[in-house]
Amino acid sequence: MRDFDYARAGSRSDATARAGAGAQIIAGGTNLLDLMKLEVMAPEAVVDITRLDLHEISVVEGGGLRIGALVTNSDLAAHDVVRRDYALLSRALLSGATGQLRNKATTGGNLLQRTRCFYFYDTAMPCNKRDPGSGCHARDGFNRILAVLGTSDHCIATHPSDMAVALMALGASVEIEDAAGDVRQMPLNDFYRLPGDTPHIETVLEQGDLITAVLLPKPVAGRQIYRKVRDRSSYAFALVSVAAVVRMEDGKIASAALAFGGLAPKPWRNAKVESALTGKVPSDDLFGQAADILLADAVGFGANDFKIPLARRTLRAVLRQATEATQ
């Protein structure tokens, strides 16, 4: 690990002012510290925000939920309102990492996790995400855990978060405060950027921006499911995951919200899949059509080819469970 300066922010404005070029905000540090030890990331300074007033979970006007950026994954998963109204989120959080890590990892930090691509972590190997312009060996190398949707010639890394996949299906928004003190909100789907020719730019955050909260809309009726397929039963990243909120009426799918992990450089949501299901009577043929739409542009790179049929089977299983359980 290289030397760095440390500062503890006393306020949000202090944090955004300090988070300039060469500085990195730190909260739980469960991902950042690993990357610093490996010198994958080497900030000149880290700005500790753990003393800021961003630890609260509160019900907002209209019935939605406001989750402070410093709420730990453990506290969020155990919160009574989350367990009752957003059970999908609780299940996703409990499927990731160890209890010790969940006790430290924060909501904002979880959204900003870096990829677990082997080439990103190995500083001896070229990686456009770590060192722009150096190349992407993953495309022709060991890519078993990497993306089949939303990739580019420059990067095929996957986003590792379980929480973000659940939040995507629940229609979450991100609240961001900038260095001028202005606050903006945006849908989580707009927060992430696909790699294109700039895979090192992963979100829309600008210099001095600080995630202050995640906002969930009023809970909707329907069956909530989170299914995660992985190499071992615990403490492993998703090969494929599906987050689903499905509501049935009169034997038909009245609404469906679906998000996918392990398949793309960001939590993946495709409105065409949801539209194809809405208003239809559940059937294996219908679920197959939804999978066809989801995977129409999927491309494997050899070792990860299996993810395409695996995603198809996982989606069909989730939809079968969601519709059978609510008819």
Short mmCIF file of C-alpha atoms in Angstrom, two decimals:
data_model
loop_
_atom_site.label_atom_id
_atom_site.label_comp_id
_atom_site.label_asym_id
_atom_site.label_seq_id
_atom_site.Cartn_x
_atom_site.Cartn_y
_atom_site.Cartn_z
CA MET A 1 0.00 0.00 0.00
CA ARG A 2 1.27 3.45 -0.87
CA ASP A 3 1.34 6.37 1.56
CA PHE A 4 -1.74 8.59 1.66
CA ASP A 5 -3.14 11.49 3.66
CA TYR A 6 -6.15 10.92 5.90
CA ALA A 7 -8.85 13.43 6.83
CA ARG A 8 -12.14 13.05 8.70
CA ALA A 9 -14.93 15.17 7.23
CA GLY A 10 -16.90 17.18 9.76
CA SER A 11 -19.80 17.99 7.44
CA ARG A 12 -21.13 17.20 3.99
CA SER A 13 -19.67 20.40 2.60
CA ASP A 14 -16.32 19.52 4.15
CA ALA A 15 -16.46 16.08 2.51
CA THR A 16 -17.36 17.39 -0.95
CA ALA A 17 -14.69 20.10 -0.72
CA ARG A 18 -12.00 17.56 0.17
CA ALA A 19 -13.08 14.99 -2.42
CA GLY A 20 -11.08 16.57 -5.20
CA ALA A 21 -8.62 15.13 -7.69
CA GLY A 22 -6.47 12.43 -6.10
CA ALA A 23 -8.76 12.00 -3.08
CA GLN A 24 -11.13 9.12 -2.38
CA ILE A 25 -14.07 9.06 0.02
CA ILE A 26 -14.05 6.16 2.47
CA ALA A 27 -16.85 4.82 4.68
CA GLY A 28 -16.84 1.10 5.52
CA GLY A 29 -13.79 0.57 3.31
CA THR A 30 -14.63 -3.08 2.63
CA ASN A 31 -13.71 -2.77 -1.06
CA LEU A 32 -11.48 0.31 -1.16
CA LEU A 33 -8.96 -0.92 1.41
CA ASP A 34 -8.47 -4.20 -0.46
CA LEU A 35 -7.84 -2.28 -3.68
CA MET A 36 -5.41 0.06 -1.96
CA LYS A 37 -3.45 -2.85 -0.49
CA LEU A 38 -3.09 -4.33 -3.97
CA GLU A 39 -2.28 -0.85 -5.40
CA VAL A 40 -5.13 -1.22 -7.86
CA MET A 41 -6.27 2.11 -6.43
CA ALA A 42 -3.73 4.50 -4.94
CA PRO A 43 -5.43 7.72 -3.82
CA GLU A 44 -3.26 10.52 -2.53
CA ALA A 45 -5.79 11.10 0.26
CA VAL A 46 -8.82 9.41 1.80
CA VAL A 47 -11.71 11.37 3.29
CA ASP A 48 -13.52 9.58 6.11
CA ILE A 49 -17.25 10.39 6.10
CA THR A 50 -18.37 7.99 8.83
CA ARG A 51 -19.24 10.83 11.25
CA LEU A 52 -21.72 12.49 8.86
CA ASP A 53 -25.48 12.47 9.50
CA LEU A 54 -26.26 9.83 6.89
CA HIS A 55 -27.08 6.85 9.11
CA GLU A 56 -30.88 7.05 9.22
CA ILE A 57 -33.65 5.01 7.57
CA SER A 58 -36.94 6.89 7.49
CA VAL A 59 -40.37 6.66 5.88
CA VAL A 60 -41.00 9.71 3.72
CA GLU A 61 -44.15 11.51 2.70
CA GLY A 62 -46.09 9.37 0.26
CA GLY A 63 -44.95 6.12 1.85
CA GLY A 64 -41.51 5.64 0.32
CA LEU A 65 -38.27 5.02 2.17
CA ARG A 66 -35.15 7.13 2.55
CA ILE A 67 -31.96 5.19 3.27
CA GLY A 68 -28.95 7.20 4.38
CA ALA A 69 -25.75 6.49 2.49
CA LEU A 70 -23.98 5.35 5.67
CA VAL A 71 -26.61 2.82 6.75
CA THR A 72 -24.81 -0.51 7.02
CA ASN A 73 -25.89 -3.50 5.00
CA SER A 74 -26.70 -5.38 8.22
CA ASP A 75 -28.93 -2.62 9.58
CA LEU A 76 -30.69 -2.21 6.25
CA ALA A 77 -31.38 -5.93 5.85
CA ALA A 78 -32.76 -6.15 9.42
CA HIS A 79 -34.93 -3.01 9.34
CA ASP A 80 -38.59 -3.79 10.05
CA VAL A 81 -39.96 -1.75 7.12
CA VAL A 82 -37.46 -3.23 4.71
CA ARG A 83 -38.26 -6.78 5.79
CA ARG A 84 -42.00 -6.13 5.55
CA ASP A 85 -42.34 -3.98 2.42
CA TYR A 86 -39.07 -4.45 0.50
CA ALA A 87 -38.25 -8.06 1.36
CA LEU A 88 -36.46 -8.43 -1.95
CA LEU A 89 -33.81 -5.96 -0.75
CA SER A 90 -33.31 -7.74 2.56
CA ARG A 91 -32.86 -11.10 0.81
CA ALA A 92 -30.36 -9.66 -1.65
CA LEU A 93 -28.28 -8.11 1.12
CA LEU A 94 -28.21 -11.31 3.15
CA SER A 95 -27.05 -13.27 0.10
CA GLY A 96 -23.87 -11.23 -0.19
CA ALA A 97 -20.64 -11.29 1.82
CA THR A 98 -20.15 -12.31 5.45
CA GLY A 99 -21.89 -10.97 8.51
CA GLN A 100 -18.70 -9.12 9.47
CA LEU A 101 -18.52 -7.39 6.09
CA ARG A 102 -22.22 -6.49 6.17
CA ASN A 103 -21.65 -4.88 9.57
CA LYS A 104 -19.16 -2.47 7.97
CA ALA A 105 -20.29 -2.09 4.35
CA THR A 106 -22.51 0.91 3.69
CA THR A 107 -25.36 1.61 1.30
CA GLY A 108 -23.44 4.22 -0.70
CA GLY A 109 -20.28 2.13 -0.78
CA ASN A 110 -22.19 -0.93 -1.96
CA LEU A 111 -23.41 1.00 -5.00
CA LEU A 112 -19.81 1.95 -5.82
CA GLN A 113 -18.22 -1.49 -5.57
CA ARG A 114 -15.59 -2.12 -8.22
CA THR A 115 -15.65 -5.16 -10.47
CA ARG A 116 -14.13 -8.47 -9.37
CA CYS A 117 -12.57 -9.12 -12.80
CA PHE A 118 -9.28 -10.96 -12.27
CA TYR A 119 -7.45 -8.70 -14.73
CA PHE A 120 -8.63 -5.58 -12.90
CA TYR A 121 -7.14 -6.90 -9.66
CA ASP A 122 -3.84 -8.04 -11.20
CA THR A 123 -1.67 -4.97 -11.72
CA ALA A 124 0.72 -6.99 -13.89
CA MET A 125 -2.01 -7.41 -16.52
CA PRO A 126 -3.48 -4.83 -18.92
CA CYS A 127 -6.91 -3.50 -17.92
CA ASN A 128 -8.71 -0.56 -19.49
CA LYS A 129 -10.77 -0.05 -16.34
CA ARG A 130 -7.68 0.25 -14.15
CA ASP A 131 -5.29 1.74 -16.74
CA PRO A 132 -7.22 3.33 -19.65
CA GLY A 133 -5.85 2.42 -23.05
CA SER A 134 -3.81 -0.58 -21.87
CA GLY A 135 -6.17 -3.20 -23.30
CA CYS A 136 -8.58 -5.88 -22.12
CA HIS A 137 -7.10 -9.35 -21.77
CA ALA A 138 -10.35 -10.67 -20.33
CA ARG A 139 -12.01 -10.86 -23.74
CA ASP A 140 -9.67 -13.67 -24.83
CA GLY A 141 -8.60 -14.78 -21.36
CA PHE A 142 -10.24 -16.24 -18.28
CA ASN A 143 -13.67 -14.63 -18.39
CA ARG A 144 -15.94 -17.18 -16.71
CA ILE A 145 -17.50 -14.68 -14.26
CA LEU A 146 -17.69 -11.76 -16.68
CA ALA A 147 -20.43 -10.03 -18.66
CA VAL A 148 -22.49 -11.14 -21.67
CA LEU A 149 -24.68 -8.00 -21.93
CA GLY A 150 -23.73 -4.33 -22.25
CA THR A 151 -20.07 -5.03 -22.99
CA SER A 152 -17.72 -3.22 -25.35
CA ASP A 153 -14.45 -3.91 -27.14
CA HIS A 154 -12.75 -2.21 -24.19
CA CYS A 155 -14.29 -4.04 -21.22
CA ILE A 156 -16.45 -7.05 -20.30
CA ALA A 157 -16.39 -6.64 -16.51
CA THR A 158 -19.47 -7.28 -14.38
CA HIS A 159 -20.91 -5.23 -11.55
CA PRO A 160 -20.71 -7.28 -8.32
CA SER A 161 -23.45 -5.80 -6.09
CA ASP A 162 -26.48 -7.84 -5.00
CA MET A 163 -28.03 -4.84 -3.28
CA ALA A 164 -27.97 -2.72 -6.42
CA VAL A 165 -29.80 -5.41 -8.42
CA ALA A 166 -32.61 -5.47 -5.85
CA LEU A 167 -32.75 -1.67 -5.74
CA MET A 168 -33.02 -1.58 -9.53
CA ALA A 169 -36.07 -3.86 -9.50
CA LEU A 170 -37.63 -1.76 -6.73
CA GLY A 171 -37.31 1.46 -8.76
CA ALA A 172 -34.75 3.15 -6.49
CA SER A 173 -33.26 6.59 -7.00
CA VAL A 174 -29.93 7.97 -5.81
CA GLU A 175 -29.57 11.31 -4.02
CA ILE A 176 -26.31 13.17 -4.68
CA GLU A 177 -24.93 16.39 -3.17
CA ASP A 178 -22.28 18.30 -5.11
CA ALA A 179 -19.49 20.62 -3.98
CA ALA A 180 -21.79 23.65 -4.30
CA GLY A 181 -24.30 22.10 -1.89
CA ASP A 182 -26.86 21.42 -4.59
CA VAL A 183 -28.78 18.15 -4.31
CA ARG A 184 -30.05 16.13 -7.24
CA GLN A 185 -31.83 12.81 -7.60
CA MET A 186 -31.71 10.31 -10.44
CA PRO A 187 -33.02 6.81 -11.11
CA LEU A 188 -30.49 4.15 -10.25
CA ASN A 189 -30.59 2.97 -13.87
CA ASP A 190 -29.22 6.37 -14.94
CA PHE A 191 -26.55 6.41 -12.23
CA TYR A 192 -24.37 3.74 -13.88
CA ARG A 193 -22.55 4.04 -17.20
CA LEU A 194 -21.83 1.24 -19.63
CA PRO A 195 -18.14 0.82 -20.50
CA GLY A 196 -18.13 1.98 -24.13
CA ASP A 197 -14.63 3.32 -24.79
CA THR A 198 -14.29 4.75 -21.24
CA PRO A 199 -14.72 1.75 -18.89
CA HIS A 200 -12.84 3.56 -16.12
CA ILE A 201 -15.81 5.96 -15.79
CA GLU A 202 -18.40 3.77 -14.08
CA THR A 203 -21.00 6.26 -12.80
CA VAL A 204 -22.22 9.80 -13.43
CA LEU A 205 -20.56 11.07 -10.24
CA GLU A 206 -18.41 14.12 -10.80
CA GLN A 207 -15.51 15.47 -8.75
CA GLY A 208 -16.78 16.53 -5.34
CA ASP A 209 -20.06 14.58 -5.57
CA LEU A 210 -21.25 12.69 -2.51
CA ILE A 211 -24.00 10.04 -2.40
CA THR A 212 -26.22 11.06 0.50
CA ALA A 213 -29.15 8.62 0.27
CA VAL A 214 -31.02 6.00 -1.68
CA LEU A 215 -34.74 6.61 -2.13
CA LEU A 216 -37.32 3.86 -2.58
CA PRO A 217 -40.83 4.56 -3.89
CA LYS A 218 -43.95 3.48 -2.05
CA PRO A 219 -44.01 -0.34 -1.96
CA VAL A 220 -46.16 -2.06 -4.55
CA ALA A 221 -48.21 -5.21 -4.23
CA GLY A 222 -46.84 -8.43 -5.64
CA ARG A 223 -44.50 -11.30 -5.02
CA GLN A 224 -40.87 -10.30 -4.36
CA ILE A 225 -38.13 -12.80 -5.20
CA TYR A 226 -34.35 -12.67 -5.27
CA ARG A 227 -32.60 -15.69 -6.74
CA LYS A 228 -28.83 -15.86 -6.90
CA VAL A 229 -26.92 -18.59 -8.76
CA ARG A 230 -23.28 -18.88 -7.66
CA ASP A 231 -20.42 -21.32 -7.48
CA ARG A 232 -20.90 -22.04 -3.79
CA SER A 233 -23.77 -21.61 -1.37
CA SER A 234 -22.41 -18.54 0.44
CA TYR A 235 -19.95 -15.65 0.18
CA ALA A 236 -19.69 -15.81 -3.62
CA PHE A 237 -20.56 -13.31 -6.32
CA ALA A 238 -23.47 -14.04 -8.63
CA LEU A 239 -22.98 -15.88 -11.88
CA VAL A 240 -26.58 -14.89 -12.57
CA SER A 241 -29.09 -13.24 -10.26
CA VAL A 242 -32.69 -12.19 -10.79
CA ALA A 243 -34.65 -9.70 -8.70
CA ALA A 244 -38.37 -9.75 -9.39
CA VAL A 245 -41.51 -7.96 -8.25
CA VAL A 246 -44.51 -9.58 -9.95
CA ARG A 247 -48.19 -8.78 -9.35
CA MET A 248 -50.99 -11.03 -10.55
CA GLU A 249 -54.63 -10.09 -11.23
CA ASP A 250 -57.34 -12.40 -12.55
CA GLY A 251 -54.84 -15.01 -13.59
CA LYS A 252 -52.71 -12.59 -15.60
CA ILE A 253 -49.46 -10.75 -14.91
CA ALA A 254 -50.61 -7.24 -14.00
CA SER A 255 -47.08 -5.88 -13.61
CA ALA A 256 -43.52 -7.14 -13.53
CA ALA A 257 -40.29 -5.42 -12.50
CA LEU A 258 -37.14 -7.44 -13.19
CA ALA A 259 -33.46 -6.74 -12.69
CA PHE A 260 -30.46 -8.95 -13.33
CA GLY A 261 -27.00 -9.33 -11.82
CA GLY A 262 -23.90 -11.15 -12.99
CA LEU A 263 -24.70 -10.47 -16.63
CA ALA A 264 -23.57 -6.91 -17.32
CA PRO A 265 -21.27 -4.06 -16.22
CA LYS A 266 -24.21 -2.57 -14.29
CA PRO A 267 -27.36 -3.96 -12.67
CA TRP A 268 -29.39 -4.80 -15.77
CA ARG A 269 -33.02 -3.91 -16.46
CA ASN A 270 -34.81 -4.23 -19.78
CA ALA A 271 -38.26 -2.63 -20.04
CA LYS A 272 -39.07 -4.71 -23.13
CA VAL A 273 -38.92 -7.89 -21.05
CA GLU A 274 -41.40 -6.47 -18.54
CA SER A 275 -43.73 -5.19 -21.27
CA ALA A 276 -43.77 -8.60 -22.93
CA LEU A 277 -45.03 -10.16 -19.69
CA THR A 278 -47.60 -7.55 -18.66
CA GLY A 279 -51.22 -8.49 -19.27
CA LYS A 280 -50.38 -12.07 -20.25
CA VAL A 281 -51.35 -15.43 -18.79
CA PRO A 282 -48.26 -17.08 -17.32
CA SER A 283 -46.86 -20.00 -19.31
CA ASP A 284 -43.52 -21.57 -20.09
CA ASP A 285 -43.83 -20.27 -23.65
CA LEU A 286 -44.33 -16.72 -22.37
CA PHE A 287 -41.36 -17.02 -20.01
CA GLY A 288 -39.24 -18.30 -22.89
CA GLN A 289 -40.23 -15.29 -24.98
CA ALA A 290 -39.19 -12.98 -22.12
CA ALA A 291 -35.83 -14.74 -21.94
CA ASP A 292 -35.43 -14.37 -25.72
CA ILE A 293 -35.89 -10.61 -25.39
CA LEU A 294 -33.52 -10.35 -22.44
CA LEU A 295 -30.76 -12.30 -24.17
CA ALA A 296 -31.24 -11.13 -27.75
CA ASP A 297 -27.97 -9.17 -27.68
CA ALA A 298 -26.05 -11.45 -25.31
CA VAL A 299 -22.53 -12.40 -26.40
CA GLY A 300 -20.29 -14.89 -24.64
CA PHE A 301 -16.51 -14.84 -24.78
CA GLY A 302 -15.75 -18.53 -24.38
CA ALA A 303 -15.55 -19.47 -20.71
CA ASN A 304 -18.67 -17.44 -19.88
CA ASP A 305 -20.86 -18.77 -22.71
CA PHE A 306 -22.73 -20.89 -20.15
CA LYS A 307 -24.18 -17.74 -18.58
CA ILE A 308 -26.61 -17.29 -21.48
CA PRO A 309 -28.54 -20.56 -21.02
CA LEU A 310 -28.12 -20.22 -17.24
CA ALA A 311 -29.80 -16.79 -17.32
CA ARG A 312 -32.62 -18.25 -19.41
CA ARG A 313 -33.27 -21.06 -16.95
CA THR A 314 -33.00 -18.79 -13.92
CA LEU A 315 -35.45 -16.23 -15.31
CA ARG A 316 -37.97 -18.93 -16.19
CA ALA A 317 -37.68 -20.46 -12.72
CA VAL A 318 -38.18 -17.09 -11.02
CA LEU A 319 -41.20 -16.21 -13.17
CA ARG A 320 -42.72 -19.64 -12.56
CA GLN A 321 -42.29 -19.21 -8.81
CA ALA A 322 -43.62 -15.65 -8.82
CA THR A 323 -46.76 -16.41 -10.80
CA GLU A 324 -47.59 -19.76 -9.18
CA ALA A 325 -47.25 -18.32 -5.70
CA THR A 326 -49.68 -15.46 -6.34
CA GLN A 327 -52.40 -17.04 -8.47
#
